Short mmCIF file of C-alpha atoms and ligand atoms in Angstrom, two decimals:
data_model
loop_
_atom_site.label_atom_id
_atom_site.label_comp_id
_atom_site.label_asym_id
_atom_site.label_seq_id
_atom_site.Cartn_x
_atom_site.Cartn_y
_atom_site.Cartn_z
CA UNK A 1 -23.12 7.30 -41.34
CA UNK A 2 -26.72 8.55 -42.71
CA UNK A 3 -26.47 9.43 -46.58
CA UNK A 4 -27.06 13.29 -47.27
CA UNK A 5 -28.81 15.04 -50.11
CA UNK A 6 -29.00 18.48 -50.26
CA UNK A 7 -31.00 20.80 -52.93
CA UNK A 8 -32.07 24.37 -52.77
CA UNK A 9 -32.27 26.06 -56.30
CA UNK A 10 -33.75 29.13 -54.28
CA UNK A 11 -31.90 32.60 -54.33
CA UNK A 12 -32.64 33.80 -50.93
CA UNK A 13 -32.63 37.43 -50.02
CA UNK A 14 -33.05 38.67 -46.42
CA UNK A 15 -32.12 41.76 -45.41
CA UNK A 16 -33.74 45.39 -44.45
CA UNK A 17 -35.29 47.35 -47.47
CA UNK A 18 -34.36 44.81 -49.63
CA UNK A 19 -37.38 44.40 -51.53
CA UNK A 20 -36.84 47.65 -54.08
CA UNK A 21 -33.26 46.35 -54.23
CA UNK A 22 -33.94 42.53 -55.05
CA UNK A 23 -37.56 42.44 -56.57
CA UNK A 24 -36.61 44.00 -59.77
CA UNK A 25 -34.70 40.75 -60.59
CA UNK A 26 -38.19 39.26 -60.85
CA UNK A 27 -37.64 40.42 -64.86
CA UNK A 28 -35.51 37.30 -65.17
CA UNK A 29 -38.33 34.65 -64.34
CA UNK A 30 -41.17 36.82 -66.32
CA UNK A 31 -42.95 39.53 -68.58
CA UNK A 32 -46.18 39.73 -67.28
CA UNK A 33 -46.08 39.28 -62.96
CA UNK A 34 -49.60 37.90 -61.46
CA UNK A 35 -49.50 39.41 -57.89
CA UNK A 36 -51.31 37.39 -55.12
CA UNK A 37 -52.33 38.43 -52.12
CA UNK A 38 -54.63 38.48 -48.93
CA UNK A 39 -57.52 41.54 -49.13
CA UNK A 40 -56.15 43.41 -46.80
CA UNK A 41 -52.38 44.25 -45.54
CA UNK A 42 -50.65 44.32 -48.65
CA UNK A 43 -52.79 47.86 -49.49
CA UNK A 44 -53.25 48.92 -45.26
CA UNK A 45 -49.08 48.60 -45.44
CA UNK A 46 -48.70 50.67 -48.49
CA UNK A 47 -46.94 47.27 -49.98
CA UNK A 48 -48.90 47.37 -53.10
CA UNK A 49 -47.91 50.78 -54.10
CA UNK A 50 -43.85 49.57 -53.46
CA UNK A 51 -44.70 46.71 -55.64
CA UNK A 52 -46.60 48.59 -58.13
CA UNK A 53 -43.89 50.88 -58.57
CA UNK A 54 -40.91 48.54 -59.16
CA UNK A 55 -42.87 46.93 -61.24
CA UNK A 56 -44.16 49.42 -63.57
CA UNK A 57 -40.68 51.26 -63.20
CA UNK A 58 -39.03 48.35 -65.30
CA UNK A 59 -42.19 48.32 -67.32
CA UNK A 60 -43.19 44.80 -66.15
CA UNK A 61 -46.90 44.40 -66.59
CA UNK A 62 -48.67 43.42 -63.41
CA UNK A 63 -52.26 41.92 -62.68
CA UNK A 64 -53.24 41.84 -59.40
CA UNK A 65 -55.37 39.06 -57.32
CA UNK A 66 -56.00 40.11 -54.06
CA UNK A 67 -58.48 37.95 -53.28
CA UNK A 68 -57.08 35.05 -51.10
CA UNK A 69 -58.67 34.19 -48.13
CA UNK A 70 -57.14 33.45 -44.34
CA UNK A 71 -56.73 29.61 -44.74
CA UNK A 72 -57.51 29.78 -48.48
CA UNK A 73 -59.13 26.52 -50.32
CA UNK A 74 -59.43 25.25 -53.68
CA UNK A 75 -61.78 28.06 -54.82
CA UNK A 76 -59.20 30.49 -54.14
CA UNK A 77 -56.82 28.08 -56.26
CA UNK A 78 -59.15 28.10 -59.01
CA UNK A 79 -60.20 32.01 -58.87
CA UNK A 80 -57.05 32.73 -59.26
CA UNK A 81 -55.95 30.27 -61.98
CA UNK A 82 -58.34 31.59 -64.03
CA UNK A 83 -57.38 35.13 -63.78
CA UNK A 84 -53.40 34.05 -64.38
CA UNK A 85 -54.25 32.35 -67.92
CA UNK A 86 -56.96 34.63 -69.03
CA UNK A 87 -53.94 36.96 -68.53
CA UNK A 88 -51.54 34.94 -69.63
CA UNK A 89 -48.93 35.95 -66.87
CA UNK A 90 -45.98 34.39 -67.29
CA UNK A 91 -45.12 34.74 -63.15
CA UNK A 92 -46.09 34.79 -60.10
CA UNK A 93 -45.43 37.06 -57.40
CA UNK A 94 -46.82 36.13 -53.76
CA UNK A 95 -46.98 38.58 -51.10
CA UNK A 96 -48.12 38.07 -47.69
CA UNK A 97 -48.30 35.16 -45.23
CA UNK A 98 -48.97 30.93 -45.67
CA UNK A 99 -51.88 31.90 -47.31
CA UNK A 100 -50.97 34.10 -50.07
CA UNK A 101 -47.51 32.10 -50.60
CA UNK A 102 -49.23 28.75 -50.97
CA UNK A 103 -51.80 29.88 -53.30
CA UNK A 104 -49.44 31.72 -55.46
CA UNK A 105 -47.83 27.85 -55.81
CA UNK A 106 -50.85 26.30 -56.20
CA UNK A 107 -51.99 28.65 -59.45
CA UNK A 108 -48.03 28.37 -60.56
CA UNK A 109 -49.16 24.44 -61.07
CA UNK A 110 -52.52 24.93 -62.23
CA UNK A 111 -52.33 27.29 -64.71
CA UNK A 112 -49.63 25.14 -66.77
CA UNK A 113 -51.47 22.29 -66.52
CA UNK A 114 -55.14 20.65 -66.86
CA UNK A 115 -57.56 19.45 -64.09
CA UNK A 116 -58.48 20.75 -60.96
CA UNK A 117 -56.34 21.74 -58.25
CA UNK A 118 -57.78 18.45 -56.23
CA UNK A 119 -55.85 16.10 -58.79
CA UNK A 120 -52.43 17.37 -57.59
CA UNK A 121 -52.69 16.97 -54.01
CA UNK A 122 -49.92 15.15 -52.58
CA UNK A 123 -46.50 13.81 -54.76
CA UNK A 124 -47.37 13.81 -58.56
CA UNK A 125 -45.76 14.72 -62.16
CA UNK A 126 -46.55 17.76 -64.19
CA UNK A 127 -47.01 17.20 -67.25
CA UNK A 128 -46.01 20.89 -67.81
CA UNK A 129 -43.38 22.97 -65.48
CA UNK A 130 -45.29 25.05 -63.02
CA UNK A 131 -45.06 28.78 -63.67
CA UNK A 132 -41.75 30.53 -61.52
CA UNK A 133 -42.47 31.67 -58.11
CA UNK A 134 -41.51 34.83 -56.58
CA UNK A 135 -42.16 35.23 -52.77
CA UNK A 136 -42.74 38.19 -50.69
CA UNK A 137 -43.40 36.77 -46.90
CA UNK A 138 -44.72 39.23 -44.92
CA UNK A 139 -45.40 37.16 -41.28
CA UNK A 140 -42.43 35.05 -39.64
CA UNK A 141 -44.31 31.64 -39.31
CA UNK A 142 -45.18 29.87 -42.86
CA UNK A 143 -41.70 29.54 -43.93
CA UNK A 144 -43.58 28.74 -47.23
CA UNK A 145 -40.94 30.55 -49.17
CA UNK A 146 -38.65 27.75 -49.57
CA UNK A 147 -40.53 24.99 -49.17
CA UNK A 148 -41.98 21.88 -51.49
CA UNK A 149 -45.02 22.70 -50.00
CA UNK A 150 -48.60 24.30 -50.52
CA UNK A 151 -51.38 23.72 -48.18
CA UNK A 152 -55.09 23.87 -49.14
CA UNK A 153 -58.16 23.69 -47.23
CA UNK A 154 -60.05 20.88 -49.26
CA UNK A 155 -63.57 21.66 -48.09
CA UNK A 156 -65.33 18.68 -49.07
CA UNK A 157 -62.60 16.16 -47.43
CA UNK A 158 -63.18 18.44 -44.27
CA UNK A 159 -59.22 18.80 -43.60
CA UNK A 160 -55.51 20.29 -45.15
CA UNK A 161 -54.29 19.17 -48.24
CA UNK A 162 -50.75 19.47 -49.40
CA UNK A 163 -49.57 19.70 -52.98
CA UNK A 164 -45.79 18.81 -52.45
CA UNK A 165 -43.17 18.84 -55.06
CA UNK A 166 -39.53 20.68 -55.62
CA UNK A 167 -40.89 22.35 -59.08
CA UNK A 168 -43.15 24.92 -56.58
CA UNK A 169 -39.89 26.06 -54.30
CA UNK A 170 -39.94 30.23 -55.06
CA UNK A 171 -37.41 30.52 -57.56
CA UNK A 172 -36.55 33.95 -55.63
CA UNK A 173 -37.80 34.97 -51.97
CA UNK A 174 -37.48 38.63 -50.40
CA UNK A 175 -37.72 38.88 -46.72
CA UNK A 176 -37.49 42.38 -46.22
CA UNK A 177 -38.03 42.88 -42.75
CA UNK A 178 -39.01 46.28 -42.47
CA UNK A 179 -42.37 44.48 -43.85
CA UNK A 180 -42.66 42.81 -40.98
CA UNK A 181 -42.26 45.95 -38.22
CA UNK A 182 -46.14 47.22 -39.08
CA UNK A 183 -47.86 43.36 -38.45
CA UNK A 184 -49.70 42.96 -35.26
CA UNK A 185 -47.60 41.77 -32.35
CA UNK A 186 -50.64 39.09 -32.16
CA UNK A 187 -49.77 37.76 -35.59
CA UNK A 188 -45.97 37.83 -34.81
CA UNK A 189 -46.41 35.76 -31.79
CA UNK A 190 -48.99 33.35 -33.54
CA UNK A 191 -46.88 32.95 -36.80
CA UNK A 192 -43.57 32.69 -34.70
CA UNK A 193 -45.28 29.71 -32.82
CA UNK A 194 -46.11 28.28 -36.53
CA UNK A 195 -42.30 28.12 -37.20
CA UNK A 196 -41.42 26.87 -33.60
CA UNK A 197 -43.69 23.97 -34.39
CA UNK A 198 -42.24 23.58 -37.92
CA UNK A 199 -38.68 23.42 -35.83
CA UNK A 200 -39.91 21.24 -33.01
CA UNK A 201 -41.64 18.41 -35.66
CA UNK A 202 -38.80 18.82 -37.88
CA UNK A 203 -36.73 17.43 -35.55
CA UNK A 204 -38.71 14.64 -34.56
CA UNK A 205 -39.49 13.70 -38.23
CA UNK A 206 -38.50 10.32 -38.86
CA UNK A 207 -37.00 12.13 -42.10
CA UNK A 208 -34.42 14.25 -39.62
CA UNK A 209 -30.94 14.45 -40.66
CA UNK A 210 -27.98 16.33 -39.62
CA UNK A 211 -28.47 19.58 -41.85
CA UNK A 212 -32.14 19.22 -41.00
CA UNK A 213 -31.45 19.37 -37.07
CA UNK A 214 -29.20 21.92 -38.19
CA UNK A 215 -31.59 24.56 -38.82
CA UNK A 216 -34.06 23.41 -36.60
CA UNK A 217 -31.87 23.65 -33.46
CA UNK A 218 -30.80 27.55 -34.33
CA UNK A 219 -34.04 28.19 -35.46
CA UNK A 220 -35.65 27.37 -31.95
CA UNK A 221 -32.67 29.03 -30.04
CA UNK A 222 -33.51 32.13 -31.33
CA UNK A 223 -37.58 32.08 -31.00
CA UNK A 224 -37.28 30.60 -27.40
CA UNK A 225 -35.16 33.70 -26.82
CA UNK A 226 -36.63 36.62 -29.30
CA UNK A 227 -40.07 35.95 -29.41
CA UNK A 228 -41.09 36.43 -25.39
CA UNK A 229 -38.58 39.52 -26.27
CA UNK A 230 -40.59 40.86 -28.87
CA UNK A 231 -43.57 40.07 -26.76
CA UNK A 232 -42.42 42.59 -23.90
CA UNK A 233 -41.18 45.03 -26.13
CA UNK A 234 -43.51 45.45 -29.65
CA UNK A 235 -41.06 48.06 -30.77
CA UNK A 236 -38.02 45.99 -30.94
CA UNK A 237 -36.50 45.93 -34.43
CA UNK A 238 -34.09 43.55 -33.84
CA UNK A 239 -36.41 40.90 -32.03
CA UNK A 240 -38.85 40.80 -34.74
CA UNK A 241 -35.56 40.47 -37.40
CA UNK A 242 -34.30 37.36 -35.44
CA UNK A 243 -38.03 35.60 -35.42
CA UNK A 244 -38.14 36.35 -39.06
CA UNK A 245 -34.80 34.62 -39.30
CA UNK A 246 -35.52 32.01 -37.40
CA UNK A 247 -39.15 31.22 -39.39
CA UNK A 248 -36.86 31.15 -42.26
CA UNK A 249 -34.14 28.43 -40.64
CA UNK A 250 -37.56 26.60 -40.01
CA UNK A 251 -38.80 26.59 -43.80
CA UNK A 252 -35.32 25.15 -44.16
CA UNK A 253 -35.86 21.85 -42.10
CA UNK A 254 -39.46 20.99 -42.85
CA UNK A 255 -38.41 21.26 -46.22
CA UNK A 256 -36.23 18.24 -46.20
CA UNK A 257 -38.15 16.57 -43.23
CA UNK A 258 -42.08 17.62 -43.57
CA UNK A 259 -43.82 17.90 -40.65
CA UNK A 260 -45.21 14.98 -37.67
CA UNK A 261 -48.80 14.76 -36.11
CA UNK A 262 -49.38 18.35 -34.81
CA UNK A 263 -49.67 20.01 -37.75
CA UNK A 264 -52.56 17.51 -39.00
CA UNK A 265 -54.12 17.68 -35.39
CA UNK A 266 -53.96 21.85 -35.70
CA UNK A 267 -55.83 20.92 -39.33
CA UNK A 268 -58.93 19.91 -37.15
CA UNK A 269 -59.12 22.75 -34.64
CA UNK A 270 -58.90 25.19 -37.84
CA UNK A 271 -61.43 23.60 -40.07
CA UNK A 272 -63.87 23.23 -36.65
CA UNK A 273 -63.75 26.91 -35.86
CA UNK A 274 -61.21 28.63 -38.24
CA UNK A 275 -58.61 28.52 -35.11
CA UNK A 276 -55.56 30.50 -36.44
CA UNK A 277 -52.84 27.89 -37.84
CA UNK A 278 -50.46 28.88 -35.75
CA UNK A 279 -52.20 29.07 -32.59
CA UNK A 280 -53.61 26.07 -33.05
CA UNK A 281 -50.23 24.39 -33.53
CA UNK A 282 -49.52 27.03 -30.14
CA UNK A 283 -52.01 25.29 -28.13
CA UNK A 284 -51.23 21.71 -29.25
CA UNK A 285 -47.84 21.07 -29.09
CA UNK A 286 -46.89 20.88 -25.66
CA UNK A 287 -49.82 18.43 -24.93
CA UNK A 288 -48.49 16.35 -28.04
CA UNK A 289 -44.89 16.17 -26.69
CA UNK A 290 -46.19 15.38 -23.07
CA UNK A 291 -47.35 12.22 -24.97
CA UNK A 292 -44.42 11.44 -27.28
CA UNK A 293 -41.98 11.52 -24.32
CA UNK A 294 -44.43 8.55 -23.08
CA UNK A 295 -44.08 6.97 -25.54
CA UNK A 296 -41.01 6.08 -27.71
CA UNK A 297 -39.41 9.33 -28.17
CA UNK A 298 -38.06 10.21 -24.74
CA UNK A 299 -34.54 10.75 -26.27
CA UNK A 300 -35.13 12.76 -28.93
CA UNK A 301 -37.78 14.85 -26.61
CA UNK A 302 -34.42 15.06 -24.38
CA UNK A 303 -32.14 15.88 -26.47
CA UNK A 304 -34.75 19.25 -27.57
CA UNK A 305 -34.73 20.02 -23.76
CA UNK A 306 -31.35 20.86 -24.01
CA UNK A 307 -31.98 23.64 -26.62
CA UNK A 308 -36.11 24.29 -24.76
CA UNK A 309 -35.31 23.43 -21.33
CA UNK A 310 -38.21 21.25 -19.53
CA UNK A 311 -40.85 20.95 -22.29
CA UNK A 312 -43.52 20.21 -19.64
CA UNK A 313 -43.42 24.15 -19.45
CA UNK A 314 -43.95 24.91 -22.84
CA UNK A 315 -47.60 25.57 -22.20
CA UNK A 316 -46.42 28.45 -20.13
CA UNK A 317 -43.90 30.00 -22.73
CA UNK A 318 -47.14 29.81 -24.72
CA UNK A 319 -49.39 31.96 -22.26
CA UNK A 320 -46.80 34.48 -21.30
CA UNK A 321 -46.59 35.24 -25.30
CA UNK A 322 -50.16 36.33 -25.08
CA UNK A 323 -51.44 32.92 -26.86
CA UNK A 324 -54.21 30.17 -25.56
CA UNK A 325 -52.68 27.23 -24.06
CA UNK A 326 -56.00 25.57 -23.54
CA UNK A 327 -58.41 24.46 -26.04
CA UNK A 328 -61.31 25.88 -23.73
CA UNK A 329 -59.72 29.16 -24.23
CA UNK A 330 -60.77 29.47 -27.64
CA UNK A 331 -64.25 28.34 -27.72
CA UNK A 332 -64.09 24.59 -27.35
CA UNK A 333 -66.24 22.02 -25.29
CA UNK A 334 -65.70 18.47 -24.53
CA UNK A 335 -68.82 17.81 -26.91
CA UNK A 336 -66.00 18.95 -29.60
CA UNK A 337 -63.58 16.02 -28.60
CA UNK A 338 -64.96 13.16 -30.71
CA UNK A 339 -65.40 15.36 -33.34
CA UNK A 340 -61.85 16.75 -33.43
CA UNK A 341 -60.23 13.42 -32.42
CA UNK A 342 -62.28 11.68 -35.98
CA UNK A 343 -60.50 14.95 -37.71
CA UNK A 344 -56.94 14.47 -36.16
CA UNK A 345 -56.86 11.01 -37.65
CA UNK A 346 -57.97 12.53 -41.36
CA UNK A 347 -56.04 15.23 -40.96
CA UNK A 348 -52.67 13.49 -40.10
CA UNK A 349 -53.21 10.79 -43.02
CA UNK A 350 -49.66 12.37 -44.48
CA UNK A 351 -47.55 13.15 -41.40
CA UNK A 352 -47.76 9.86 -39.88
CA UNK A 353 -45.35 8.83 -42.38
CA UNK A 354 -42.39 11.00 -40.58
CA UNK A 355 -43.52 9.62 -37.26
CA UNK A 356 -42.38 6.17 -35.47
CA UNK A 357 -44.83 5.45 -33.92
CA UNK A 358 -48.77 5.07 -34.97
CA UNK A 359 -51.12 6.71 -33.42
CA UNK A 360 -54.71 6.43 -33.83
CA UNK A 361 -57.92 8.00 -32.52
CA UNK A 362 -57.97 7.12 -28.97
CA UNK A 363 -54.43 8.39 -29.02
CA UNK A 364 -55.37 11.66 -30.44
CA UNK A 365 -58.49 11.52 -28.13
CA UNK A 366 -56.25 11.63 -25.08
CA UNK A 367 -53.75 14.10 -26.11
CA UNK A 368 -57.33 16.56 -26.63
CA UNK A 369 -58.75 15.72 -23.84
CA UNK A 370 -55.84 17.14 -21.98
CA UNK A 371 -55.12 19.59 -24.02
CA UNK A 372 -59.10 21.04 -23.47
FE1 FE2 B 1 -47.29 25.57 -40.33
#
């Protein structure tokens, strides 16, 4: 029998109108709260001012960076690093999607300890502990808000880079899902796909386990079922609950299994033409498990069929959700191919580790091609 090691020093909230009930615990991890965010929904929501207020109500001190950008890099690392020990803040409190969340983790590291954020990409040892991490997800995709993991555009290497390590899990998360009844039904439908992928290449991780499968398996029963839901009806309270759920369940299993090749292929079509990370994982996965089932994981693509039914019409469950299912639908040409096909193999440097098989750039080249 496989050996089993299980770790989650998280406290884990989710529930309605939780936030003003749970965040105030936030005065056990700090004194002085650096609040990260994206520009723009955490003050369109009227988020901010619920923040603010707990906050200031237990007299916490709060500094605010709002600055993060939609796939944020290593300048929004740094901006905000600087900001957090000019301050000295003591904590940090990320609100909002991937983004926000992995930047928050990223200045939790860097603001304890030397260097630029470039010199802890991948596995490495802190010389100092990372500052404590309070998450506030407000999409149902990233699942961010328990993982090991924080994912930064690195211009310069043209791709992802991840900064992995248990010391940058959210000591607390929120998921107060009233947050998420205001967020376009585009973004639910995009971020939901980001957690079905999460689920799907969870599963197929070399890494799987039993508890991994676990969560990935419930987690992609309930967005085959909710998310078409919530597509038909954007009003639906409960739909939009179980995807949040389920994004969570999927934070779960990539924790403990990381992610396979369509993740780093998605890298290329967002760094080509800033392709939404979840759409791009959308469009890529059914081409990507059209090829697996060729080649060496026809069980385990089986065995998901049983939970998905025939996977060869994923790329339909994609375009009734309102999402591209092409690459030509968002802008690319078959001039792109060689171009993304050289990124897919950069880009998938790290998840080709969980897979088992190899693939290289003529594989990637195909699986583009037909996905165009
Ligand atoms: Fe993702």
């Amino acid at each position: 029998m496989e050996k089993v090691y299980f770790s989650m020093q998280a406290k884990i909230y989710f529930e309605s109108g939780g936030l003003e009930k749970y965040l105030p615990e936030i005065k056990n991890y700090g004194r002085k709260v650096l609040i990260v965010s994206g520009k723009n929904f955490i003050f369109r929501s009227g988020l901010y001012d619920r923040l603010s207020k707990i906050l200031s109500d237990r007299k916490i001190e709060q500094v605010l960076y709002s600055d993060v950008n939609p796939e944020p890099d290593t300048y929004d690392v740094e901006r905000g690093s600087r900001i957090c020990r000019k301050e000295n803040c003591d904590c940090i409190l990320a609100v909002g999607g991937g983004s926000a969340i992995d930047v928050g983790k990223s200045i939790a590291v860097l603001s304890t300890n030397s260097g630029a954020i470039r010199d802890y990409f991948g596995e490495r040892e802190y010389e100092n502990e990372p500052l404590p991490v309070i998450a506030v997800p407000t999409t149902c995709g990233t699942g961010s808000e328990v993982t090991r993991f924080a994912v930064i555009v690195d211009r310069e290497g043209r791709t992802k880079k991840t900064i992995s390590s248990e010391k940058i899990i959210p000591k607390m998360s929120i998921l107060d899902s009233d947050l998420l009844q205001t967020l376009p039904q585009k973004l639910v439908m995009a971020t939901g796909m980001d957690a079905f992928s999460h689920s799907a290449e969870s599963f197929l991780s070399a890494r799987a386990d039993h508890i991994s499968k676990l969560f990935a398996k419930d987690s992609l029963k309930l967005l085959k079922k909710f998310l078409p839901e919530a597509y038909r009806e954007p009003d639906n309270v409960n739909a939009r609950e179980r995807i949040f759920l389920a994004s969570l369940l999927a934070g779960f299993s990539i924790n403990r299994t990381g992610t396979i090749v369509v993740h780093g292929m998605g890298y290329s079509l967002t760094i080509k033409r800033n392709i939404h990370h979840g759409t791009a994982n959308a469009i890529l996965l059914p081409y990507v498990f059209e090829y697996l089932k060729e080649n060496g994981y026809g069980e385990e693509i089986s065995e998901l069929e049983e939970i998905l039914g025939d996977t060869g019409k994923l790329k339909n469950f994609v375009h009734d959700i309102g999402l591209p299912s092409t690459l030509k639908e968002t802008g690319f040409t078959q001039g792109d191919i060689d171009e993304l096909s050289e990124l897919s193999v950069i880009g998938t440097q790290r998840s080709q580790k969980n897979m088992k098989i190899q693939m290289n750039r003529d594989n990637f080249k195909k699986i583009l091609q037909d996905a165009l």
